[in-house]
mmCIF file with all atom_site columns, C-alpha atoms and ligand atoms in Angstrom:
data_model
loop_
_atom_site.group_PDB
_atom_site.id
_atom_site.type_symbol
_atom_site.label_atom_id
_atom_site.label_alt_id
_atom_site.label_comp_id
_atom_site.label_asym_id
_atom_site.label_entity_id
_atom_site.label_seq_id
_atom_site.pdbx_PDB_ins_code
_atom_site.Cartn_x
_atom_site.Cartn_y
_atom_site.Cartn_z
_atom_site.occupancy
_atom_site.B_iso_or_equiv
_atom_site.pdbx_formal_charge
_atom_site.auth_seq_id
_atom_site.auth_comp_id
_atom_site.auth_asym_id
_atom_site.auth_atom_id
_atom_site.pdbx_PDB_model_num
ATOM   1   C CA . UNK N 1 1   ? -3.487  -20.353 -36.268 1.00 0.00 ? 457  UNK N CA 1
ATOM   2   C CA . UNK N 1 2   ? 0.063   -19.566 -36.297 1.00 0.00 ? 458  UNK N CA 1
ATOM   3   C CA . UNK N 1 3   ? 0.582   -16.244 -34.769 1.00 0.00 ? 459  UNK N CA 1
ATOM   4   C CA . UNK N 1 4   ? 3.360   -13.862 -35.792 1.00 0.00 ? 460  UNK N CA 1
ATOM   5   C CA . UNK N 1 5   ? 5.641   -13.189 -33.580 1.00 0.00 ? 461  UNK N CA 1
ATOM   6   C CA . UNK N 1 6   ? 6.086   -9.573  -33.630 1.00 0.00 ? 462  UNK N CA 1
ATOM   7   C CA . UNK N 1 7   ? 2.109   -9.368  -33.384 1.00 0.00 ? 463  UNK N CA 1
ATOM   8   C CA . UNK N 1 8   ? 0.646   -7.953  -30.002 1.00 0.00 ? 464  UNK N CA 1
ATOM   9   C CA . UNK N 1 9   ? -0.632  -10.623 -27.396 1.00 0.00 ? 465  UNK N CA 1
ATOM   10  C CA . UNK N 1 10  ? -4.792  -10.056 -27.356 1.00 0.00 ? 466  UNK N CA 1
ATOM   11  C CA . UNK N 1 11  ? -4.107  -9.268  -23.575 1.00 0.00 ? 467  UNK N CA 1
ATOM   12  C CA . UNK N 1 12  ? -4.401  -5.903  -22.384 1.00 0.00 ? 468  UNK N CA 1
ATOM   13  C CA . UNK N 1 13  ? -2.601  -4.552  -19.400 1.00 0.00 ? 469  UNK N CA 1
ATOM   14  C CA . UNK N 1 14  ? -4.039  -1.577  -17.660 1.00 0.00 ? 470  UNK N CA 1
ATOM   15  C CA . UNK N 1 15  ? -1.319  0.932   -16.392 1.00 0.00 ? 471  UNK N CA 1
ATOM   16  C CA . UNK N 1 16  ? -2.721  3.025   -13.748 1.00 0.00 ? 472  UNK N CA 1
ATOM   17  C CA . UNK N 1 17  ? -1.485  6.639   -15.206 1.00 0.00 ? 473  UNK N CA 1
ATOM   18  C CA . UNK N 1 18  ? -2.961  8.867   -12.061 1.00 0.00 ? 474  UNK N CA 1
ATOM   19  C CA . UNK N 1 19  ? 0.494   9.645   -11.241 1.00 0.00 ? 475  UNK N CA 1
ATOM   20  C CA . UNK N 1 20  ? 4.277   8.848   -11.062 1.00 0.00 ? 476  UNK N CA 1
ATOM   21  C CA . UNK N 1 21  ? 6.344   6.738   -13.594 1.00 0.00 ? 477  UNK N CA 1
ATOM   22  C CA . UNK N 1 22  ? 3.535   4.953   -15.494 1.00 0.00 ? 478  UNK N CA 1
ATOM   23  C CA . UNK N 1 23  ? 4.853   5.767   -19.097 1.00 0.00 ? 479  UNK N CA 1
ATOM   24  C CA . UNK N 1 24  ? 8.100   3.915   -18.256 1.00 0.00 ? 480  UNK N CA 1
ATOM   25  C CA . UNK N 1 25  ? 5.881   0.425   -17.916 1.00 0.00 ? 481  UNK N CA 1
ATOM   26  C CA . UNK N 1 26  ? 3.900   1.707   -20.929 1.00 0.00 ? 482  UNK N CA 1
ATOM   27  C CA . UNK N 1 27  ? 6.935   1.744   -22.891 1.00 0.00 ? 483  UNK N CA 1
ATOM   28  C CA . UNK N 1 28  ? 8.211   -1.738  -21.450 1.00 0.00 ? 484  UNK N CA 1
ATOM   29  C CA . UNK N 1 29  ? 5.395   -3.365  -21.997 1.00 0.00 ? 485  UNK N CA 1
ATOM   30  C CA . UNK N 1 30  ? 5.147   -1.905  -25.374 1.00 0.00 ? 486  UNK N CA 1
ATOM   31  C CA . UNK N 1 31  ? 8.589   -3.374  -26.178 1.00 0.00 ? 487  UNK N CA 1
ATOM   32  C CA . UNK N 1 32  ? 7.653   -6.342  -25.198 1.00 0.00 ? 488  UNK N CA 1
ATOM   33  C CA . UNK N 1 33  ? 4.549   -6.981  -27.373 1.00 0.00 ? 489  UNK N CA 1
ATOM   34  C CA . UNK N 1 34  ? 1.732   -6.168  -24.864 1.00 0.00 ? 490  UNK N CA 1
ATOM   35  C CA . UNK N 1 35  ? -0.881  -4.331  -25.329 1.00 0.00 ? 491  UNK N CA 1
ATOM   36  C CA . UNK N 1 36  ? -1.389  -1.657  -23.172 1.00 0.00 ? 492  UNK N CA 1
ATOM   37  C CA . UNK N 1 37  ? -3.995  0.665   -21.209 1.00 0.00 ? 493  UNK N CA 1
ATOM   38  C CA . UNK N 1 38  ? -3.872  3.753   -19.323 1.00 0.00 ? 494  UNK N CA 1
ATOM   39  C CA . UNK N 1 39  ? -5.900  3.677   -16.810 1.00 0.00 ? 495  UNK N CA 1
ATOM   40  C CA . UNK N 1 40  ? -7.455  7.567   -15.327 1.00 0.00 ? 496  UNK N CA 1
ATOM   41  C CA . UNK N 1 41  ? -11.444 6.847   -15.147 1.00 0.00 ? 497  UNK N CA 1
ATOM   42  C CA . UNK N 1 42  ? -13.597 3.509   -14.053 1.00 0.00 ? 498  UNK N CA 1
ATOM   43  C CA . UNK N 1 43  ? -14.326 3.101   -17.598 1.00 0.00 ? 499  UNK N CA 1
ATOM   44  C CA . UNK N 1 44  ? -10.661 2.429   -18.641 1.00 0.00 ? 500  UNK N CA 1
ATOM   45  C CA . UNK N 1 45  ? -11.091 -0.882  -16.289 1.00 0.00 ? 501  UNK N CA 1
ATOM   46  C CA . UNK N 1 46  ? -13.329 -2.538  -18.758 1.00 0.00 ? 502  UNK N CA 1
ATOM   47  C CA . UNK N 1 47  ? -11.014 -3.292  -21.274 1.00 0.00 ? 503  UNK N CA 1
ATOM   48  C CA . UNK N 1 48  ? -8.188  -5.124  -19.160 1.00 0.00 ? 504  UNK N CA 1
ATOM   49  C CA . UNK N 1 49  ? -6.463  -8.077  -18.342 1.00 0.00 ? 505  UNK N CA 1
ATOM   50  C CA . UNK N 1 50  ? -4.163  -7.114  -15.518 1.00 0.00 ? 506  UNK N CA 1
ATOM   51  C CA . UNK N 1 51  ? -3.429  -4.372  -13.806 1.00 0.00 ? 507  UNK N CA 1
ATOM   52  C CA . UNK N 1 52  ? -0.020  -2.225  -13.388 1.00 0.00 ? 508  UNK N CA 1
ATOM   53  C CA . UNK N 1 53  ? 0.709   0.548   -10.389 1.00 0.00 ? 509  UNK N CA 1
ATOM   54  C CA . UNK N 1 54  ? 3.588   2.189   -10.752 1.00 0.00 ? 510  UNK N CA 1
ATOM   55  C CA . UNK N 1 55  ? 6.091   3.860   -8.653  1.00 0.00 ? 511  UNK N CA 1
ATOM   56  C CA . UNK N 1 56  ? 5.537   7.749   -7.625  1.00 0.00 ? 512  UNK N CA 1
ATOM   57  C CA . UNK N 1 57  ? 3.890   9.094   -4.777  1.00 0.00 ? 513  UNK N CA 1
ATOM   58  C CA . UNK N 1 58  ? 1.915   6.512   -3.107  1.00 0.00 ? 514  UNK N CA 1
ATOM   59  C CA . UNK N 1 59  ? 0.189   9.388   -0.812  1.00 0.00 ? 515  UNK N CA 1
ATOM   60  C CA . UNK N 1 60  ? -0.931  11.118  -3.810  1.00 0.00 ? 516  UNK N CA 1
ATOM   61  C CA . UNK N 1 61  ? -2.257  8.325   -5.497  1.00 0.00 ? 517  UNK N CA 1
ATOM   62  C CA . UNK N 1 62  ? -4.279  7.274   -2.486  1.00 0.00 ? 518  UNK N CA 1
ATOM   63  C CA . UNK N 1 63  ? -5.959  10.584  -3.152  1.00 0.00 ? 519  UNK N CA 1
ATOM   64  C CA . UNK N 1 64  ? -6.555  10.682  -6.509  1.00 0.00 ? 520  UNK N CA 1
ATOM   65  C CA . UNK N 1 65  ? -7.313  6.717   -6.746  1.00 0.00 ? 521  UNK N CA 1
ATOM   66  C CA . UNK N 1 66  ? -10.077 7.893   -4.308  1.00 0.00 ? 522  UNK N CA 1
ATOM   67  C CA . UNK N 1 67  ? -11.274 11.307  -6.398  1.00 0.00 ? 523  UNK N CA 1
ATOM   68  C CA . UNK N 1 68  ? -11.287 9.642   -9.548  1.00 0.00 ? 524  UNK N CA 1
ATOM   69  C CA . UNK N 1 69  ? -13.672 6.673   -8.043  1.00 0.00 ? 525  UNK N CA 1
ATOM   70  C CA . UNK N 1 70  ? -11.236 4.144   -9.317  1.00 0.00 ? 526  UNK N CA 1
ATOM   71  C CA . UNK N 1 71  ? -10.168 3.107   -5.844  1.00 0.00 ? 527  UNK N CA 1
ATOM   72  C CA . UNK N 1 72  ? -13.462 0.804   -5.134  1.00 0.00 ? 528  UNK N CA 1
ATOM   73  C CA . UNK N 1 73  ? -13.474 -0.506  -8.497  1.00 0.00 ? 529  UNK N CA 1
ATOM   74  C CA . UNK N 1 74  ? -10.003 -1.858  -8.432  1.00 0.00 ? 530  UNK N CA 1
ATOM   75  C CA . UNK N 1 75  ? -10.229 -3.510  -5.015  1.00 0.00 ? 531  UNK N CA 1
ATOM   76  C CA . UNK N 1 76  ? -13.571 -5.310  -6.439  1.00 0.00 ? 532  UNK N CA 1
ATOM   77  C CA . UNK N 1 77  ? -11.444 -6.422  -9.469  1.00 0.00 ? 533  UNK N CA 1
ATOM   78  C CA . UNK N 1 78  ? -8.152  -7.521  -7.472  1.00 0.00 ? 534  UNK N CA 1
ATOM   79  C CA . UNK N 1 79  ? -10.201 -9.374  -5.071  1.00 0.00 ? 535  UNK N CA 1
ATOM   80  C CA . UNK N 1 80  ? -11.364 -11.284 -8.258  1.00 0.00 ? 536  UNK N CA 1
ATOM   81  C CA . UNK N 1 81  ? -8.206  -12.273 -9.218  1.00 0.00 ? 537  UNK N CA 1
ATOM   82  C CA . UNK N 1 82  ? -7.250  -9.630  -11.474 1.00 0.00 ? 538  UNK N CA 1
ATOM   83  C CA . UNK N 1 83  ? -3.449  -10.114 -12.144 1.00 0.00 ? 539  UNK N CA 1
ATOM   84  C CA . UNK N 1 84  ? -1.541  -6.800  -10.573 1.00 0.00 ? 540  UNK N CA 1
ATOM   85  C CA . UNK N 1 85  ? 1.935   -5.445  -10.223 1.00 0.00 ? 541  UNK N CA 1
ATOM   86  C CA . UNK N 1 86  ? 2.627   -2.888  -7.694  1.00 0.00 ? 542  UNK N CA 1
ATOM   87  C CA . UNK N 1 87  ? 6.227   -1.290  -7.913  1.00 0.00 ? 543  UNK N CA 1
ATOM   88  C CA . UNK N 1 88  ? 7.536   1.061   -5.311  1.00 0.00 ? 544  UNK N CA 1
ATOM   89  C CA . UNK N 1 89  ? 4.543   3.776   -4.419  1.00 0.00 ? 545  UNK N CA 1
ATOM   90  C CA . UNK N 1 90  ? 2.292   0.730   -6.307  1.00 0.00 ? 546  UNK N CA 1
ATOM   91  C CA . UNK N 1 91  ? 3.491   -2.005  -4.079  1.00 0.00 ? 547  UNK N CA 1
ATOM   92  C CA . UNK N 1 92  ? 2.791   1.027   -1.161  1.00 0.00 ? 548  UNK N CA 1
ATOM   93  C CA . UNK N 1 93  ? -0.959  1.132   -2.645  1.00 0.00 ? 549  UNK N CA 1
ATOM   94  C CA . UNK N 1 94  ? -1.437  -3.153  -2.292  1.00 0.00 ? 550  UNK N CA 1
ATOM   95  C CA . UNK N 1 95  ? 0.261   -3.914  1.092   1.00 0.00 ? 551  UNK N CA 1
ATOM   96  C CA . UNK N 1 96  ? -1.812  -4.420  4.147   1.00 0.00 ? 552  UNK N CA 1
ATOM   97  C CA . UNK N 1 97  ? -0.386  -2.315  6.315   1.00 0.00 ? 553  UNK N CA 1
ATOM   98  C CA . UNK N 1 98  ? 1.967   1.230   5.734   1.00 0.00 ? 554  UNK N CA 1
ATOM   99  C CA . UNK N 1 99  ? 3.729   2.772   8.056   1.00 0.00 ? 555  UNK N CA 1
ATOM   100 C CA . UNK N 1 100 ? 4.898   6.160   8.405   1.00 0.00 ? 556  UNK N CA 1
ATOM   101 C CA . UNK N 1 101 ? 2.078   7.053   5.265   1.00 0.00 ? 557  UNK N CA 1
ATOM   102 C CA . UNK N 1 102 ? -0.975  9.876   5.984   1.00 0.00 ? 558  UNK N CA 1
ATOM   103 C CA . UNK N 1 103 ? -3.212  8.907   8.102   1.00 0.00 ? 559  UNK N CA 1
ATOM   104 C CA . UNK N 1 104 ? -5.780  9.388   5.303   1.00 0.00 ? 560  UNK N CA 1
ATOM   105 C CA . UNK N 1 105 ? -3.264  7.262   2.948   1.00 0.00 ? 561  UNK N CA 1
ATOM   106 C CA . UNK N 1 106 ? -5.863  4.203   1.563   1.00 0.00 ? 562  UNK N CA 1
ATOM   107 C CA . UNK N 1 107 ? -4.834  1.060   0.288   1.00 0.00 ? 563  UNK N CA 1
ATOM   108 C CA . UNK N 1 108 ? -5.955  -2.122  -1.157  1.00 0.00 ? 564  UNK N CA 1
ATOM   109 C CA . UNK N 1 109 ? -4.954  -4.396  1.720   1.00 0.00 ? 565  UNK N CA 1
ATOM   110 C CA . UNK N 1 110 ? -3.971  -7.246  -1.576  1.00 0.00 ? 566  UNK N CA 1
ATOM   111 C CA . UNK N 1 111 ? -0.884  -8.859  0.198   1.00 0.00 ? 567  UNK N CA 1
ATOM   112 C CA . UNK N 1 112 ? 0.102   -9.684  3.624   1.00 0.00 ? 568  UNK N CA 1
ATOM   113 C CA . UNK N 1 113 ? 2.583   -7.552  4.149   1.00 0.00 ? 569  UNK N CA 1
ATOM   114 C CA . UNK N 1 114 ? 4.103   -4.317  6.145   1.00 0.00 ? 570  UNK N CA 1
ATOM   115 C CA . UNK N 1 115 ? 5.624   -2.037  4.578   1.00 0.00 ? 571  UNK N CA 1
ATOM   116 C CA . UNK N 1 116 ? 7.511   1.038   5.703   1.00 0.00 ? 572  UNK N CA 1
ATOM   117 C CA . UNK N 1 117 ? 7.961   3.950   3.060   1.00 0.00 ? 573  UNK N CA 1
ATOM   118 C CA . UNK N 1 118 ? 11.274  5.928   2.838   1.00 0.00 ? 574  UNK N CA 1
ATOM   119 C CA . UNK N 1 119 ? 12.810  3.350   4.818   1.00 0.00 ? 575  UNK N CA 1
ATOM   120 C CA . UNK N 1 120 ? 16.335  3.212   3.593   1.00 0.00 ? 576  UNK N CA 1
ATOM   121 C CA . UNK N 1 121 ? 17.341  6.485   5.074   1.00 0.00 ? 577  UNK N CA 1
ATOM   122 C CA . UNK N 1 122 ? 18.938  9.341   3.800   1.00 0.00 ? 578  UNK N CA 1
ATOM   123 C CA . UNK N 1 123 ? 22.304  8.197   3.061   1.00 0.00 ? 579  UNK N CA 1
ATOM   124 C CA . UNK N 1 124 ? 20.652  6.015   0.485   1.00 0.00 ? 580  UNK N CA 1
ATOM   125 C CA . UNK N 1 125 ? 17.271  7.086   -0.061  1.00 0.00 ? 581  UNK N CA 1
ATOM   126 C CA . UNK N 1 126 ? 18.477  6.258   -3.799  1.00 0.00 ? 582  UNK N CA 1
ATOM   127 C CA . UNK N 1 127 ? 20.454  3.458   -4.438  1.00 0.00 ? 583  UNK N CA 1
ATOM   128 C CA . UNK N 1 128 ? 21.179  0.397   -7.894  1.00 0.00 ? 584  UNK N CA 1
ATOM   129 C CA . UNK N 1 129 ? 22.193  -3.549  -6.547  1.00 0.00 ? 585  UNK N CA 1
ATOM   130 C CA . UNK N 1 130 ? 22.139  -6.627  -8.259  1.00 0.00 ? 586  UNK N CA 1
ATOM   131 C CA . UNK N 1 131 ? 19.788  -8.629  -6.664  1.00 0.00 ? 587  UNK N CA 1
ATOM   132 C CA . UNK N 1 132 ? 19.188  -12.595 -7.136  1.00 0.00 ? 588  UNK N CA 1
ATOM   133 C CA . UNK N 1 133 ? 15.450  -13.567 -8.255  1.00 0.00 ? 589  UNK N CA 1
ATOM   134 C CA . UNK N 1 134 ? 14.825  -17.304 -7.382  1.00 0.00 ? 590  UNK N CA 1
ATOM   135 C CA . UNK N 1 135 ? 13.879  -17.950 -10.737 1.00 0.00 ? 591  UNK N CA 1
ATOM   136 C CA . UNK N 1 136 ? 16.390  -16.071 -12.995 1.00 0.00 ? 592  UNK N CA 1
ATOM   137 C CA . UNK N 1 137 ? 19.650  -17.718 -14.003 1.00 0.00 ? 593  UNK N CA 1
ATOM   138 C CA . UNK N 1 138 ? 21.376  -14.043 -13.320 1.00 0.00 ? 594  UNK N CA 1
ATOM   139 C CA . UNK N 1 139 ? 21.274  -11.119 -11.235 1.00 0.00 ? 595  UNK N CA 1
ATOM   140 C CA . UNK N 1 140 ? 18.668  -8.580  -12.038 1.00 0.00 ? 596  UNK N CA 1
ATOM   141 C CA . UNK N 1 141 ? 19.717  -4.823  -11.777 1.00 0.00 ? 597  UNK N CA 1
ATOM   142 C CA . UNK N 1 142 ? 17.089  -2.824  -9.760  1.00 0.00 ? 598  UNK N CA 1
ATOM   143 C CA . UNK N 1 143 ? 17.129  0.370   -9.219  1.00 0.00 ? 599  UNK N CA 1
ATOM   144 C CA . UNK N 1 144 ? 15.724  1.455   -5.675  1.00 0.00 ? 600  UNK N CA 1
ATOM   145 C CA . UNK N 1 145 ? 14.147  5.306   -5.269  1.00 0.00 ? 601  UNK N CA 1
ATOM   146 C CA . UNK N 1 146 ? 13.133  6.463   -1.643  1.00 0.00 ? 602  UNK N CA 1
ATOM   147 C CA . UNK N 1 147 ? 11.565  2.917   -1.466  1.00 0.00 ? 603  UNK N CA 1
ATOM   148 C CA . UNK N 1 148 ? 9.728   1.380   0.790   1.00 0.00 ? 604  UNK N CA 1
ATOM   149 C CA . UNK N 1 149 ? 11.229  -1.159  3.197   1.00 0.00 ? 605  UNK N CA 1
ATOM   150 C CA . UNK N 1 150 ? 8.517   -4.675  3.625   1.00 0.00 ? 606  UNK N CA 1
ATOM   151 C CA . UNK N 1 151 ? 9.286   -5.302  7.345   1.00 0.00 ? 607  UNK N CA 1
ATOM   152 C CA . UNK N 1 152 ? 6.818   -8.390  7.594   1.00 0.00 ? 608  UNK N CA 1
ATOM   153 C CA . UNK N 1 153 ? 5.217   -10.682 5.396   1.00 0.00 ? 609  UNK N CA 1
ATOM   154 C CA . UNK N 1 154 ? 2.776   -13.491 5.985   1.00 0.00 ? 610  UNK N CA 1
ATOM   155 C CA . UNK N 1 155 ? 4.070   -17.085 5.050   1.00 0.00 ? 611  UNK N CA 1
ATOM   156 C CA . UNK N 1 156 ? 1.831   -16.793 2.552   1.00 0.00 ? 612  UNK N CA 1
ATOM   157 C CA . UNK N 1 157 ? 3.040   -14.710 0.795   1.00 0.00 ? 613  UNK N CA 1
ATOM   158 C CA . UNK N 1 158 ? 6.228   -16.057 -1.645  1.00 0.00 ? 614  UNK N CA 1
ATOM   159 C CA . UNK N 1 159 ? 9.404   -14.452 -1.328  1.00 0.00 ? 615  UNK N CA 1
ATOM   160 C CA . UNK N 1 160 ? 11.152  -14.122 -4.955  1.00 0.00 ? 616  UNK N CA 1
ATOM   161 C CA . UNK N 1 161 ? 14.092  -11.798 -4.280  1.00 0.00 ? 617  UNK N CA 1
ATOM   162 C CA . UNK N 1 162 ? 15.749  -10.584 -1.645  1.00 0.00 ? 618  UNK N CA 1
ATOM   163 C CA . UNK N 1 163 ? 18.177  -7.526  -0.869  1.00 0.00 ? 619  UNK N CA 1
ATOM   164 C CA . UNK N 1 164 ? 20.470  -8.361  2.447   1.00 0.00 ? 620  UNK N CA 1
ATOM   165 C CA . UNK N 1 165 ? 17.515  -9.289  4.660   1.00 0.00 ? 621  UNK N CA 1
ATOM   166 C CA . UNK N 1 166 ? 14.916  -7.649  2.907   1.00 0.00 ? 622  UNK N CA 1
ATOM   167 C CA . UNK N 1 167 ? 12.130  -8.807  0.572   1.00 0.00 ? 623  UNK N CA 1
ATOM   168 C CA . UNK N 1 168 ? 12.298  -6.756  -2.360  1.00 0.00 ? 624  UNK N CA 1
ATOM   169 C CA . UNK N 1 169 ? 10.369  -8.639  -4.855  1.00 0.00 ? 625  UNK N CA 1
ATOM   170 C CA . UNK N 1 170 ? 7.364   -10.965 -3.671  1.00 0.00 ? 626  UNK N CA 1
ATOM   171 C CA . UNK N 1 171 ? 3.833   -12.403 -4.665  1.00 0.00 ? 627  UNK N CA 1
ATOM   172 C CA . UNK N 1 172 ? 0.805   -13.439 -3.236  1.00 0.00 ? 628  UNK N CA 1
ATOM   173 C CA . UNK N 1 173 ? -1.609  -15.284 -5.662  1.00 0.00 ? 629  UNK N CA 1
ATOM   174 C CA . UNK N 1 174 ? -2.476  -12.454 -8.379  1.00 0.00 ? 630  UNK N CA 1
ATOM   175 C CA . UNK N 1 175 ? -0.429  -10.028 -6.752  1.00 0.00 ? 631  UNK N CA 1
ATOM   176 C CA . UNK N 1 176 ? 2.938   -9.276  -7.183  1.00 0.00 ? 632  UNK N CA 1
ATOM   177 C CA . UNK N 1 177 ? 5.418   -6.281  -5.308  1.00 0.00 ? 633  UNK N CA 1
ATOM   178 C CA . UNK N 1 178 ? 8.473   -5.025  -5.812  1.00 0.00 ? 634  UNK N CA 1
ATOM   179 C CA . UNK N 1 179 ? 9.910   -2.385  -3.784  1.00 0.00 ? 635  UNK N CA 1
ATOM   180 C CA . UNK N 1 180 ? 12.658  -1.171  -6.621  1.00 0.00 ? 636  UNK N CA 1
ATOM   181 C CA . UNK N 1 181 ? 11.948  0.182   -10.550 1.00 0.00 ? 637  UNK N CA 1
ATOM   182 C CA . UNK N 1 182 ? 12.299  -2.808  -12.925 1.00 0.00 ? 638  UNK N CA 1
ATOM   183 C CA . UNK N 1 183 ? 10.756  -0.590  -15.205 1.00 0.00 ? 639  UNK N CA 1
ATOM   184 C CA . UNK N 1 184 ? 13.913  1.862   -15.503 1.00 0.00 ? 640  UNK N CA 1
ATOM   185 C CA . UNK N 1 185 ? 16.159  -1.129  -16.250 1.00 0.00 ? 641  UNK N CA 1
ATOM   186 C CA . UNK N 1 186 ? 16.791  -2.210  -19.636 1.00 0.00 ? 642  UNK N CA 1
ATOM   187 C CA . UNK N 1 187 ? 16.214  -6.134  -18.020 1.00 0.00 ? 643  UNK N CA 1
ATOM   188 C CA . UNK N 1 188 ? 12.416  -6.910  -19.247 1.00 0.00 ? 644  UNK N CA 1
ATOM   189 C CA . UNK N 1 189 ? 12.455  -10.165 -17.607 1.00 0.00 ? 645  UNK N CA 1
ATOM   190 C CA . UNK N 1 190 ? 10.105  -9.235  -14.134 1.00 0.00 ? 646  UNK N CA 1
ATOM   191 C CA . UNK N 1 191 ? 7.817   -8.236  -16.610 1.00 0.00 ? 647  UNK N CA 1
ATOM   192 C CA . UNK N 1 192 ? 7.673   -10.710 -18.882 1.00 0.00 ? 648  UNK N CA 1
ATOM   193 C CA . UNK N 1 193 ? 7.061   -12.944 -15.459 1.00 0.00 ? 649  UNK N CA 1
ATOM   194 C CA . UNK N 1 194 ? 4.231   -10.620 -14.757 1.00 0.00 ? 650  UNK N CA 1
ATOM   195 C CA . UNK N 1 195 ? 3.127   -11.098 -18.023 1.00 0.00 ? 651  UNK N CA 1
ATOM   196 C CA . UNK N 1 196 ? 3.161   -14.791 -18.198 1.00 0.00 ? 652  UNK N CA 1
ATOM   197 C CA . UNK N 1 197 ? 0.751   -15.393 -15.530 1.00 0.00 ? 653  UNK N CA 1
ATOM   198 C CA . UNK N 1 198 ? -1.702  -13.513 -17.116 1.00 0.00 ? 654  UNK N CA 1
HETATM 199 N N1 . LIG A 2 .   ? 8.376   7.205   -1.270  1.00 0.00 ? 1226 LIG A N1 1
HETATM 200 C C1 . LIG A 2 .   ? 7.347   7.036   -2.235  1.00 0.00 ? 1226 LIG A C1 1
HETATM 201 C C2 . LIG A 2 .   ? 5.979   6.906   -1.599  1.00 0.00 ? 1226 LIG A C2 1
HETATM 202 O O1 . LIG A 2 .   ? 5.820   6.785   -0.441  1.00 0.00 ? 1226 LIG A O1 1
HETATM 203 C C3 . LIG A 2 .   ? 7.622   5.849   -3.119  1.00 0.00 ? 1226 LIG A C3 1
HETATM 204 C C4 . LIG A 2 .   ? 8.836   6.105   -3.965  1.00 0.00 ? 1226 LIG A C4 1
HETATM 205 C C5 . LIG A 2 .   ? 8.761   5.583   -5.359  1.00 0.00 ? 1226 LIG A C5 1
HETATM 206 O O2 . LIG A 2 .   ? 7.741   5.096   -5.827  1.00 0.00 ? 1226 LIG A O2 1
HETATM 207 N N2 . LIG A 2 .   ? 9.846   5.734   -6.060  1.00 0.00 ? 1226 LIG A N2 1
HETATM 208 O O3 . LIG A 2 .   ? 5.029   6.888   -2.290  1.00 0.00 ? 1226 LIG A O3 1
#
């Protein structure tokens, strides 16, 4: 069957919408002909394909992944392969280690890496650069908010952009991190990538 082009893909991407800038991926993803899923209670995890965390507070969300009883749930499904895309606070929530977060701060331990929040200082807790991803033909235009520095990463884990010295965009298997906004630039392409694997 031929589909139409404008028609919705039959995949459904959860947007975890406890907190922070979820709507913004709603409305990306929306734009770019995928259906979408907030996701507040366990039950919203039944109907997914993939799984977005957005940027916000990561400390927060630690909390309120763990009051809402989503936080076991989602580590069960990641650990199964469930395609997910951390951004800012999100990537926060799926790296290894934190530092400088609460020391009640949980996460899902999904890639191999360190990651320091509020790391780029005051002078430029907020900052926009064109960064070059290894497998776009141009630069990509991300916009960074009190984000999180990743000050190690495993070798396994596949470095896909970098700003100066810094990993800013990487993946490991079904998990993918960036620790800027792609979602408040008009570029769709990182998630369209995300997408794709699905
Ligand atoms: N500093 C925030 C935190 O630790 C992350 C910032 C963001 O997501 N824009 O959660």
């Amino acid at each position: 069957m031929v589909r139409d082009s404008q028609s919705k893909s039959t995949k459904v991407v959860g947007v975890l919408a406890l907190q922070g800038a979820f709507s913004s991926h709603t409305r990306v993803l929306d734009s770019i002909g995928v259906s979408t899923q907030e996701v507040r209670t366990p039950q919203n995890l039944a109907s997914i394909d993939a799984l977005v965390m957005p940027g916000g507070e990561s400390t927060t969300m630690s909390q309120l992944l763990e009051s809402s009883e989503l936080f076991e749930p989602i580590k069960k499904l990641i650990h199964e392969g469930l395609p997910v895309f951390g951004t800012c606070a999100g990537m926060i929530l799926l790296a290894n280690k934190i530092i400088d977060g609460r020391d009640d701060q949980v996460s899902f331990g999904a890639i191999e890496i360190e990651v320091q929040r509020n790391a780029y200082g005051r002078q430029i807790d907020s900052f926009e650069a064109d960064i070059s991803v290894e497998v776009f033909e141009s630069p990509f235009h991300a916009v960074f908010i009190r984000a999180p520095r990743i000050v190690k990463a495993d070798k396994a884990v596949e470095i896909l952009a970098k700003f100066g010295d810094d990993i800013v965009l990487a993946q490991q298997k079904n998990v993918l991190v960036a620790s800027f906004h792609p979602e408040l630039s008009p570029d769709r392409r990182i998630h369209e990538m995300f997408v794709k694997e699905i």
